[in-house]
Short mmCIF file of C-alpha atoms and ligand atoms in Angstrom, two decimals:
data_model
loop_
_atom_site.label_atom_id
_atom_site.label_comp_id
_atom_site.label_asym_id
_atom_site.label_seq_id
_atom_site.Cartn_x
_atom_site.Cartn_y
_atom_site.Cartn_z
CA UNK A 838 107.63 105.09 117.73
CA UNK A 839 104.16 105.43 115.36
CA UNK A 840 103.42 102.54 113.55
CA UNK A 841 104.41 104.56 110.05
CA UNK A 842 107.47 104.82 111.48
CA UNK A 843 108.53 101.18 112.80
CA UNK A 844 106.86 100.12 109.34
CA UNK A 845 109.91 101.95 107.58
CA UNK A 846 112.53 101.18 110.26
CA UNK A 847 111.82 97.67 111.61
CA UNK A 848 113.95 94.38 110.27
CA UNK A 849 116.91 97.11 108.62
CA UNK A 850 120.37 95.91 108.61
CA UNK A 851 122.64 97.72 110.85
CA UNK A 852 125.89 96.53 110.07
CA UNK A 853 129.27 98.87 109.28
CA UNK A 854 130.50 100.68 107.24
CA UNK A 855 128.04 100.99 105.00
CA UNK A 856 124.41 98.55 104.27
CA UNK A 857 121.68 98.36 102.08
CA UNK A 858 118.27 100.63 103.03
CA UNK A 859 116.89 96.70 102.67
CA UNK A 860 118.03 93.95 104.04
CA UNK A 861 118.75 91.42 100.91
CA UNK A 862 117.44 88.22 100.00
CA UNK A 863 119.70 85.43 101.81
CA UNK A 864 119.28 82.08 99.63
CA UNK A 865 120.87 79.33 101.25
CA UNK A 866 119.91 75.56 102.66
CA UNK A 867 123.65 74.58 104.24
CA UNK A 868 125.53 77.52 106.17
CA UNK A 869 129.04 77.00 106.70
CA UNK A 870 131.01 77.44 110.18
CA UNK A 871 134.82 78.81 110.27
CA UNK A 872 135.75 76.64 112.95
CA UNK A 873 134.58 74.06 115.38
CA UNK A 874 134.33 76.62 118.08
CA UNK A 875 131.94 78.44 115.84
CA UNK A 876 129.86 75.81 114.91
CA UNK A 877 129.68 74.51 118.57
CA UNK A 878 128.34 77.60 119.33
CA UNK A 879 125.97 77.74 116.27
CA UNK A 880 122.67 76.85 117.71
CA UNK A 881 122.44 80.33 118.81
CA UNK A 882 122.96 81.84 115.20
CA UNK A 883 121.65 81.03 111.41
CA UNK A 884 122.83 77.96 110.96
CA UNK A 885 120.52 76.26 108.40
CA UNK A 886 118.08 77.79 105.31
CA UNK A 887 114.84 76.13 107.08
CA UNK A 888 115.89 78.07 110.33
CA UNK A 889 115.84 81.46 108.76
CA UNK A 890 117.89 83.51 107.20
CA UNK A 891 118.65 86.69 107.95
CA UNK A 892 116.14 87.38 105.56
CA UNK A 893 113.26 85.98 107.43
CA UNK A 894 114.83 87.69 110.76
CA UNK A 895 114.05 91.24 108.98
CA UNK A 896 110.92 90.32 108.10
CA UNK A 897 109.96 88.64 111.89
CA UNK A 898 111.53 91.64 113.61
CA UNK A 899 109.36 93.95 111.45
CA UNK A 900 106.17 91.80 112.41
CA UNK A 901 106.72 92.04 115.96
CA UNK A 902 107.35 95.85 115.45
CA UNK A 903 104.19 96.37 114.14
CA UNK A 904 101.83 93.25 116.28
CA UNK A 905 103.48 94.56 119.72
CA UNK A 906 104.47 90.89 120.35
CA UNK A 907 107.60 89.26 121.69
CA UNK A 908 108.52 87.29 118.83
CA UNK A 909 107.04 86.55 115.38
CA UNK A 910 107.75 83.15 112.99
CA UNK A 911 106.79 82.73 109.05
CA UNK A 912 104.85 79.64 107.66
CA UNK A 913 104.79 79.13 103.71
CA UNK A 914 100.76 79.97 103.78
CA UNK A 915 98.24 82.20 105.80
CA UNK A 916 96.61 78.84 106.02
CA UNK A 917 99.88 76.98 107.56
CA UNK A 918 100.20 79.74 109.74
CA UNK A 919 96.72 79.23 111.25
CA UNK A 920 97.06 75.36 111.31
CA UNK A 921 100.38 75.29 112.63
CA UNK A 922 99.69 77.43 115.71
CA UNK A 923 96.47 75.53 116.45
CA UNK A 924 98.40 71.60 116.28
CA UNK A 925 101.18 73.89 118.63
CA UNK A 926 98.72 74.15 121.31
CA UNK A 927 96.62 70.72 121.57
CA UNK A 928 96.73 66.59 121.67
CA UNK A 929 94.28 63.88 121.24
CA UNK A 930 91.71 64.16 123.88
CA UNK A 931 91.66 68.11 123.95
CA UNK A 932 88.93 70.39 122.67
CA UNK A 933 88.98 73.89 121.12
CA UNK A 934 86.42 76.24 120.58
CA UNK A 935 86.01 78.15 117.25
CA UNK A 936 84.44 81.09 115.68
CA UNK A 937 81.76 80.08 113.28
CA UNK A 938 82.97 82.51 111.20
CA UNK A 939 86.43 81.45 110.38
CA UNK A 940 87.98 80.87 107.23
CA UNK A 941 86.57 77.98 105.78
CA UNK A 942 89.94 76.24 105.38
CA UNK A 943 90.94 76.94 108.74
CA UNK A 944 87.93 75.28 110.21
CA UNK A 945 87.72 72.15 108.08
CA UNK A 946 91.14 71.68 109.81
CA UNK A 947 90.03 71.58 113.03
CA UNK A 948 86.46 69.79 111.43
CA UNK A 949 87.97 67.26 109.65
CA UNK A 950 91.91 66.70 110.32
CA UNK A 951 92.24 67.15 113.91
CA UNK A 952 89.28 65.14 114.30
CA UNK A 953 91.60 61.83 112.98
CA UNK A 954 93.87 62.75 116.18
CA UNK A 955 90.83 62.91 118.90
CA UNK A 956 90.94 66.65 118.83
CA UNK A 957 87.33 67.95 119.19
CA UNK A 958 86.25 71.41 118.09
CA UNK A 959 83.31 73.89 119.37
CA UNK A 960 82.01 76.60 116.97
CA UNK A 961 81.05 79.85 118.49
CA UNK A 962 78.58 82.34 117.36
CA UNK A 963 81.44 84.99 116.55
CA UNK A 964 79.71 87.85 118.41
CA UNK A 965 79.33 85.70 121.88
CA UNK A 966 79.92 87.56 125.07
CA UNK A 967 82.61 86.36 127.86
CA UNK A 968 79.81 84.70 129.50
CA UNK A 969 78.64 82.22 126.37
CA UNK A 970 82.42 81.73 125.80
CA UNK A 971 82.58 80.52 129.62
CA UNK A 972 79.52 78.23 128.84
CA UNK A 973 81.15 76.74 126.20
CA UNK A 974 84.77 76.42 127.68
CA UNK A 975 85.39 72.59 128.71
CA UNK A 976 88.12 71.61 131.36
CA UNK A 977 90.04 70.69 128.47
CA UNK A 978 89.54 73.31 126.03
CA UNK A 979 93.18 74.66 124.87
CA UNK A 980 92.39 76.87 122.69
CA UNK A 981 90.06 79.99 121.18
CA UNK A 982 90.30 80.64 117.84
CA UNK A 983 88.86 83.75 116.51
CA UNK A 984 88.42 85.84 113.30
CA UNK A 985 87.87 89.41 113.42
CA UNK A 986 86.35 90.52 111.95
CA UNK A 987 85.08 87.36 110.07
CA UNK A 988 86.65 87.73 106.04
CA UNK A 989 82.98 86.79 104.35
CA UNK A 990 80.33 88.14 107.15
CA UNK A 991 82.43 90.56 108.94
CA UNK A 992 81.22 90.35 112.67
CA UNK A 993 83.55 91.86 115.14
CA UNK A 994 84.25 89.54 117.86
CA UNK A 995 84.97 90.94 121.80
CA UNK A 996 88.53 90.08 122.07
CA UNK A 997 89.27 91.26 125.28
CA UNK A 998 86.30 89.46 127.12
CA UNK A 999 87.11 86.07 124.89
CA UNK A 1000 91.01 86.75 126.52
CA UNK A 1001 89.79 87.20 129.52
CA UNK A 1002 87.47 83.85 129.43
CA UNK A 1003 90.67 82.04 127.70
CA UNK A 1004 92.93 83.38 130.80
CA UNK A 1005 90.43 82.29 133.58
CA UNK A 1006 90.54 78.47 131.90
CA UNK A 1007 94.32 78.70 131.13
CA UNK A 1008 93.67 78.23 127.44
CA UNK A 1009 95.65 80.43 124.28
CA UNK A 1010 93.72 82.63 122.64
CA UNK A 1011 94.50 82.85 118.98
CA UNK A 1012 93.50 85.47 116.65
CA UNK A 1013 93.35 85.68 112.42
CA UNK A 1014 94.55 89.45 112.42
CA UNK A 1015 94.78 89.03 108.39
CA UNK A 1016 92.20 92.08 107.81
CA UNK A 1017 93.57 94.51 110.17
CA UNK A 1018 96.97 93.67 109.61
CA UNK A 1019 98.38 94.43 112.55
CA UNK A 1020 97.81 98.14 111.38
CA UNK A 1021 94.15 98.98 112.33
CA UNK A 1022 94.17 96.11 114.81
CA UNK A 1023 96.44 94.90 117.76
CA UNK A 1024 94.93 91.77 118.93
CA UNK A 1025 98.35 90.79 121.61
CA UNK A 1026 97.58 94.35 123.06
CA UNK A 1027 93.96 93.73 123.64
CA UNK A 1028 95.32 90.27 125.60
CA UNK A 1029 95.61 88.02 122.40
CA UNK A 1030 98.47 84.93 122.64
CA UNK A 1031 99.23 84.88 119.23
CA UNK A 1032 98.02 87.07 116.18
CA UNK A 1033 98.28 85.78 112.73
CA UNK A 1034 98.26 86.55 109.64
CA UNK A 1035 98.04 85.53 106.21
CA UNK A 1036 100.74 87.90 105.08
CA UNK A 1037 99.76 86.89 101.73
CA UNK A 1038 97.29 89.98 101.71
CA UNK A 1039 98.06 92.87 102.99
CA UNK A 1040 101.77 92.68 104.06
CA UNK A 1041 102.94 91.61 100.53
CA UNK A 1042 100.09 93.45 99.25
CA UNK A 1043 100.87 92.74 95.62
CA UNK A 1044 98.95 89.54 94.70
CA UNK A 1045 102.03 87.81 93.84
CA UNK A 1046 103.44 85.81 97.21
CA UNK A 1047 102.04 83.44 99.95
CA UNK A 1048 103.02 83.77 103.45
CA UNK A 1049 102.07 83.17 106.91
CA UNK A 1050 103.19 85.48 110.56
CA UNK A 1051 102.40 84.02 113.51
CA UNK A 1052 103.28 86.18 116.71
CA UNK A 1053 103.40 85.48 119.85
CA UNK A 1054 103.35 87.49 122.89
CA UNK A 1055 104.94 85.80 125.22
CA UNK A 1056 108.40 83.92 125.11
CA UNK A 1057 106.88 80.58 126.27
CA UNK A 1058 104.16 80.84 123.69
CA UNK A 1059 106.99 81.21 121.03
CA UNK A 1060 108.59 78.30 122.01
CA UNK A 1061 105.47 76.21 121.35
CA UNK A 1062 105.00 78.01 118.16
CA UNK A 1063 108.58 77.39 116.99
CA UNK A 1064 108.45 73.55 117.99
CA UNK A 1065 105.59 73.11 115.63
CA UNK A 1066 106.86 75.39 113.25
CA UNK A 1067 110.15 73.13 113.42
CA UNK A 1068 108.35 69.63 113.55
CA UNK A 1069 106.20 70.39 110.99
CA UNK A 1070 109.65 70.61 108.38
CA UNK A 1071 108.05 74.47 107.45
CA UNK A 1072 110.20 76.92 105.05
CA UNK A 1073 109.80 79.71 103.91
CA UNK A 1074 111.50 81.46 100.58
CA UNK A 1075 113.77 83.99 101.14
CA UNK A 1076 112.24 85.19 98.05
CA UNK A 1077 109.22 85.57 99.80
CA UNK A 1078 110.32 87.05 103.06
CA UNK A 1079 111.85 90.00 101.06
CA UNK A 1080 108.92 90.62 99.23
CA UNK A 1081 106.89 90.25 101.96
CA UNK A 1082 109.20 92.99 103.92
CA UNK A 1083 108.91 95.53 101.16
CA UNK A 1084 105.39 95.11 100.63
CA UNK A 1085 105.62 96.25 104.24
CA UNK A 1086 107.66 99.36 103.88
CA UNK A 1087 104.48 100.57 101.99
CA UNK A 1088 101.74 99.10 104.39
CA UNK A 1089 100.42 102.55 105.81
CA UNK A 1090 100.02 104.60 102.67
CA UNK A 1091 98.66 101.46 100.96
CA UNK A 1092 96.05 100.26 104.12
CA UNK A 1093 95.05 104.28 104.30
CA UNK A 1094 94.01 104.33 100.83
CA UNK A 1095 92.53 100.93 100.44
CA UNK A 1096 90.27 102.41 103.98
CA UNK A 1097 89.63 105.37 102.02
CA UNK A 1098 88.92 103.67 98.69
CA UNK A 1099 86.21 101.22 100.81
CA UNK A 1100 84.29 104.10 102.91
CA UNK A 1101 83.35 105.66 99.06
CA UNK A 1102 82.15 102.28 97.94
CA UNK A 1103 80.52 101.74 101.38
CA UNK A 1104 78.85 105.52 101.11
CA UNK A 1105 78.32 105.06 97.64
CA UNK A 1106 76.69 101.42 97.50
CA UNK A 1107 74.27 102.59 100.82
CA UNK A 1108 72.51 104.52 98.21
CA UNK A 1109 71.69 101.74 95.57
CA UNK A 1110 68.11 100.00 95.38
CA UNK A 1111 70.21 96.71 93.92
CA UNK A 1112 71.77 96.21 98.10
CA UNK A 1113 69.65 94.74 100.85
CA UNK A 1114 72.36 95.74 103.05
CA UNK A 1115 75.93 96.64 104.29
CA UNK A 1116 79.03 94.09 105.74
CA UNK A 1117 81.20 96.85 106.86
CA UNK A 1118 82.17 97.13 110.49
CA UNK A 1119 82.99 100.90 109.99
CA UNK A 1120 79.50 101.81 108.97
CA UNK A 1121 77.24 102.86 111.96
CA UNK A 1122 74.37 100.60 111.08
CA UNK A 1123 76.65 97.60 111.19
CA UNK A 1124 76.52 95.00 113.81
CA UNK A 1125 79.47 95.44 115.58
CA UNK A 1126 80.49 98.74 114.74
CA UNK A 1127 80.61 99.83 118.35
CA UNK A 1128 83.14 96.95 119.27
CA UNK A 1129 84.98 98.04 116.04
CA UNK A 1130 85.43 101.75 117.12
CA UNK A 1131 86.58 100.62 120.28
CA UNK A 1132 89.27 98.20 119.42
CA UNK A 1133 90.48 99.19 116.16
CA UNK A 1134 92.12 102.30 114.57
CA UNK A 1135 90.84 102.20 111.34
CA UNK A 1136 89.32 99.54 108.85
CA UNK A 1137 90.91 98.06 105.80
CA UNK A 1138 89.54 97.24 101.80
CA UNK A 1139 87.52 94.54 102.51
CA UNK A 1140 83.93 94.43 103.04
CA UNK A 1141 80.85 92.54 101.63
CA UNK A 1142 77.40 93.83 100.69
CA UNK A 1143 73.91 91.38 100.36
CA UNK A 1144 71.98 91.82 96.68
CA UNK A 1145 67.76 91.89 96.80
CA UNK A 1146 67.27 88.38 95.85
CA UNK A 1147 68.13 88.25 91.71
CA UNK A 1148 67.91 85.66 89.54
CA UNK A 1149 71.08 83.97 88.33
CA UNK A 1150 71.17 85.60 85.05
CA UNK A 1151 71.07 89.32 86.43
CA UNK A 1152 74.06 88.41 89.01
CA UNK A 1153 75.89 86.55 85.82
CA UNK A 1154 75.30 89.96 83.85
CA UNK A 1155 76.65 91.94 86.79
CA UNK A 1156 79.49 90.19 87.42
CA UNK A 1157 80.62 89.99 83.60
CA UNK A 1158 80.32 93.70 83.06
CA UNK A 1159 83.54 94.50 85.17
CA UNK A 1160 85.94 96.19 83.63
CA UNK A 1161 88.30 96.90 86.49
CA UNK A 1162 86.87 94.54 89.42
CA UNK A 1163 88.21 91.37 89.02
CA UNK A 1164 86.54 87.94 90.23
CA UNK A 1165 88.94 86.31 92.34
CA UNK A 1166 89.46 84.68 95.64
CA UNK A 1167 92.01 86.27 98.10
CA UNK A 1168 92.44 89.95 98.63
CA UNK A 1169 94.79 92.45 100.58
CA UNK A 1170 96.76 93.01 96.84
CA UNK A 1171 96.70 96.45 95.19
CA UNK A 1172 93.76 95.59 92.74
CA UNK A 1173 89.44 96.12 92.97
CA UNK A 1174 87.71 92.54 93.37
CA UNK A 1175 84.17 91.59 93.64
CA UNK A 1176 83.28 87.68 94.50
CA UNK A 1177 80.04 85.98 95.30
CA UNK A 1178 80.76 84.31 98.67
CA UNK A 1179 78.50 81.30 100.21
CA UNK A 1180 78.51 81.81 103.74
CA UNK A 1181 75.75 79.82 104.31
CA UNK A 1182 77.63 76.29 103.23
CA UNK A 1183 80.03 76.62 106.10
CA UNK A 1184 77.94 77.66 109.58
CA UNK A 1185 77.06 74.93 111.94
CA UNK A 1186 76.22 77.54 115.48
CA UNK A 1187 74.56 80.27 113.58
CA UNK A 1188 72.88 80.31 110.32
CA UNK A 1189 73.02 83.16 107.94
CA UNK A 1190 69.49 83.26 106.13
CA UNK A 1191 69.37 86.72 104.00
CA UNK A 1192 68.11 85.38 100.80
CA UNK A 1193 70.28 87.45 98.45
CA UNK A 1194 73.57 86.40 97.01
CA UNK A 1195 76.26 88.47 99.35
CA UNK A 1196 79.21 90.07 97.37
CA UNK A 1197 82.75 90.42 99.00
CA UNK A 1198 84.29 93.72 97.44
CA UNK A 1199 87.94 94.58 98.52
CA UNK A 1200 88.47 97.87 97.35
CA UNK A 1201 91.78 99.05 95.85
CA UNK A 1202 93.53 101.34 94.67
CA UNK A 1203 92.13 102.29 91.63
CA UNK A 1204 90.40 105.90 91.02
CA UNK A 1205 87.60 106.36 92.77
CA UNK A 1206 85.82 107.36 90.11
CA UNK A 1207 86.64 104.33 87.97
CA UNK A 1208 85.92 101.84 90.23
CA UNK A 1209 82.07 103.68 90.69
CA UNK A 1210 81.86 103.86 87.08
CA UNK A 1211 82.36 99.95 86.96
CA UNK A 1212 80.21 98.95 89.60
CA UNK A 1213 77.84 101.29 87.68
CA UNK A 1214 77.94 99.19 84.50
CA UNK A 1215 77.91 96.14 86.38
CA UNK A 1216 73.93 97.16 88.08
CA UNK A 1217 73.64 98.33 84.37
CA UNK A 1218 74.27 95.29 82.91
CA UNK A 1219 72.27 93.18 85.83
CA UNK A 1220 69.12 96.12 85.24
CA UNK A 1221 69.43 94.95 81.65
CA UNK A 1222 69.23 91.29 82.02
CA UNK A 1223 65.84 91.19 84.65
CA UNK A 1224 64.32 93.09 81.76
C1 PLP B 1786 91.13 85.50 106.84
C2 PLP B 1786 92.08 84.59 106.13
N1 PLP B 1786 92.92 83.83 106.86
C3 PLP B 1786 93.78 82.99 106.27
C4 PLP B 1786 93.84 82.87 104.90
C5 PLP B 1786 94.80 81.90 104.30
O1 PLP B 1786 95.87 82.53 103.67
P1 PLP B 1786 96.72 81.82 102.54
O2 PLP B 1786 95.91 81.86 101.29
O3 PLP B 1786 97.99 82.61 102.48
O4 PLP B 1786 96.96 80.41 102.97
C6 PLP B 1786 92.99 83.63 104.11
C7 PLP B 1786 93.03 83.51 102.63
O5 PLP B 1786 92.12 83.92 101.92
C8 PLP B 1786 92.08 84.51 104.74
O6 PLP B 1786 91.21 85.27 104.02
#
């Protein structure tokens, strides 16, 4: 089966004589047994809302369609999901190595919480090499945790030499998949342990629901994630599971158009005097573009671009002159945004020094033509204020 495919037919109900196209939303904290026997038996079925419904089942199944894992769970954020598969894997007196470009939330985690519980963290320059990942590894590193590519500075990372270097020291190897969304990227099939993502983006793909996948690829690597998952006291709505699933059954035509949308702004924005230069792993002049064409089938909405140094006013100007582009954190939902991101505040193994302001676009899906014709007004607007 193609991925369009198991995106329409994965986490369906099945049941006789006749069942909805969707599987429907399951609301429920207490389940009730018919008999002893049953319920004696129940820690094999649904047996309590925090467990899952069959709800969250669909939407798991449907996950670990599309990942190519062996089993996928929800968390109530993108940001639990990362979190919660990290605390699976270490204790005090263990050390993990991170990608310098993570999301910021995800590493203050590791930088400032695991830190009360004697759990040390590395940060990796995101394009290292198998052999600076060795140099780095510790005999009690548990973990790699990487981002690719990296949501504000897009560097592709080598995931099959940093899963190689994680299997030679018996560490996991845990991958942010949020911006390929399992669609363009396959992190478990490139050796990954676990892929995540925040399905808060692109699987529900509608700006309106948080959610977290985290799947594994292995069944002992599931049970670790579950435990957490489970000791932790994470739910999930079955509200949001639903949504989440039929964001899904659209993920394809949506991802293909929100690619299509972001190589005209790419090809478009290449030819403006305002740009220093290009975030976009799918461009050729890219770092990382190589690595990108070689691991990934395609590349999604999100990209970033760095201004010639301007003065405050001009990027105010520019930014207030949308029409369409909105100014907003997150991404992955249907709409155009534009945000000035800051990656400098959050490096600590690599510093990012161009000296203009870098903007974070995620193209939607939105006329082409529109969204050009706002960005258009928006350099208008910035061209107006440095007279
Ligand atoms: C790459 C990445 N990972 C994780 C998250 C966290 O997701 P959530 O906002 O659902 O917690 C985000 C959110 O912006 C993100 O961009």
């Amino acid at each position: 089966m193609k991925d369009k495919t198991r995106l329409v037919a994965a986490g369906r109900p099945h049941h006789r004589p006749a069942h909805p196209v969707n599987t429907p939303v399951e609301r429920a904290s207490t389940y009730l047994f018919p008999s002893y026997d049953d319920y004696l038996e129940g820690a094999k079925a649904i047996t309590y809302g925090r467990l899952g419904t069959p709800t969250h089942r669909a939407l798991e199944d449907a996950v670990t369609a599309l990942e190519g894992g062996y089993e996928t769970r929800l968390a109530p954020s993108g940001l639990q999901a990362c979190n919660a598969a990290i605390l699976a894997f270490v204790a005090a007196g263990d050390h993990i190595l991170m990608t310098d470009a993570a999301y910021d939330p995800t590493r203050k985690f590791c930088e400032k919480f695991l830190k009360r519980f004697g759990v040390e963290t590395t940060f990796y320059d995101p394009v290292a090499g198998k052999d600076d990942i060795a140099a780095l590894m510790r005999p009690n590193t548990k973990l790699i945790f990487a981002e690719s590519p990296g949501s504000l500075t897009f560097e592709v990372q080598d995931l099959p030499a940093l899963a190689q270097a994680a299997q030679e020291a018996r560490a996991k190897l845990i991958v942010d998949n949020t911006w390929g969304a399992g669609y363009f990227y396959k992190p478990i099939v490139l050796g990954a342990d676990v892929s995540i993502q925040a399905g808060t983006k692109y699987l529900a793909g509608h700006a309106d629901c948080l959610i977290g996948t985290i799947t594994s690829a292995d069944e002992q690597t599931a049970q670790k994630i579950y435990y957490a998952l489970l000791q932790l006291g994470s739910n999930v709505s079955a509200d949001d599971a639903f949504m989440t699933l039929r964001g899904m059954r659209t993920l394809s035509t949506r991802l293909d158009r929100h690619q299509d949308n972001a190589n005209e702004l790419v090809k478009w924005l290449g030819k403006r005097s305002e740009l220093a230069r290009i975030l976009h792993p799918a461009v050729k002049t890219c770092p990382g573009h190589a690595l990108w064409k070689r691991d990934f089938t395609g590349a999604s909405g999100l990209f970033g671009a760095v201004l010639k140094p301007a003065p405050l006013p001009a990027l105010k100007a520019f930014f207030n002159a949308f029409k369409l582009f909105g100014i907003g954190f997150s991404w992955g939902g249907f709409e155009s945004l534009c945000l000035h991101v800051r990656p400098e505040q959050y490096r600590t193994a690599t510093s990012w020094s161009e000296e203009g302001a870098v903007l974070r676009f995620h193209a939607g899906l939105e006329d082409i033509d529109d969204l050009k014709a706002d960005l258009d007004r928006a350099f208008a607007a910035m061209a107006s204020a440095l007279k």
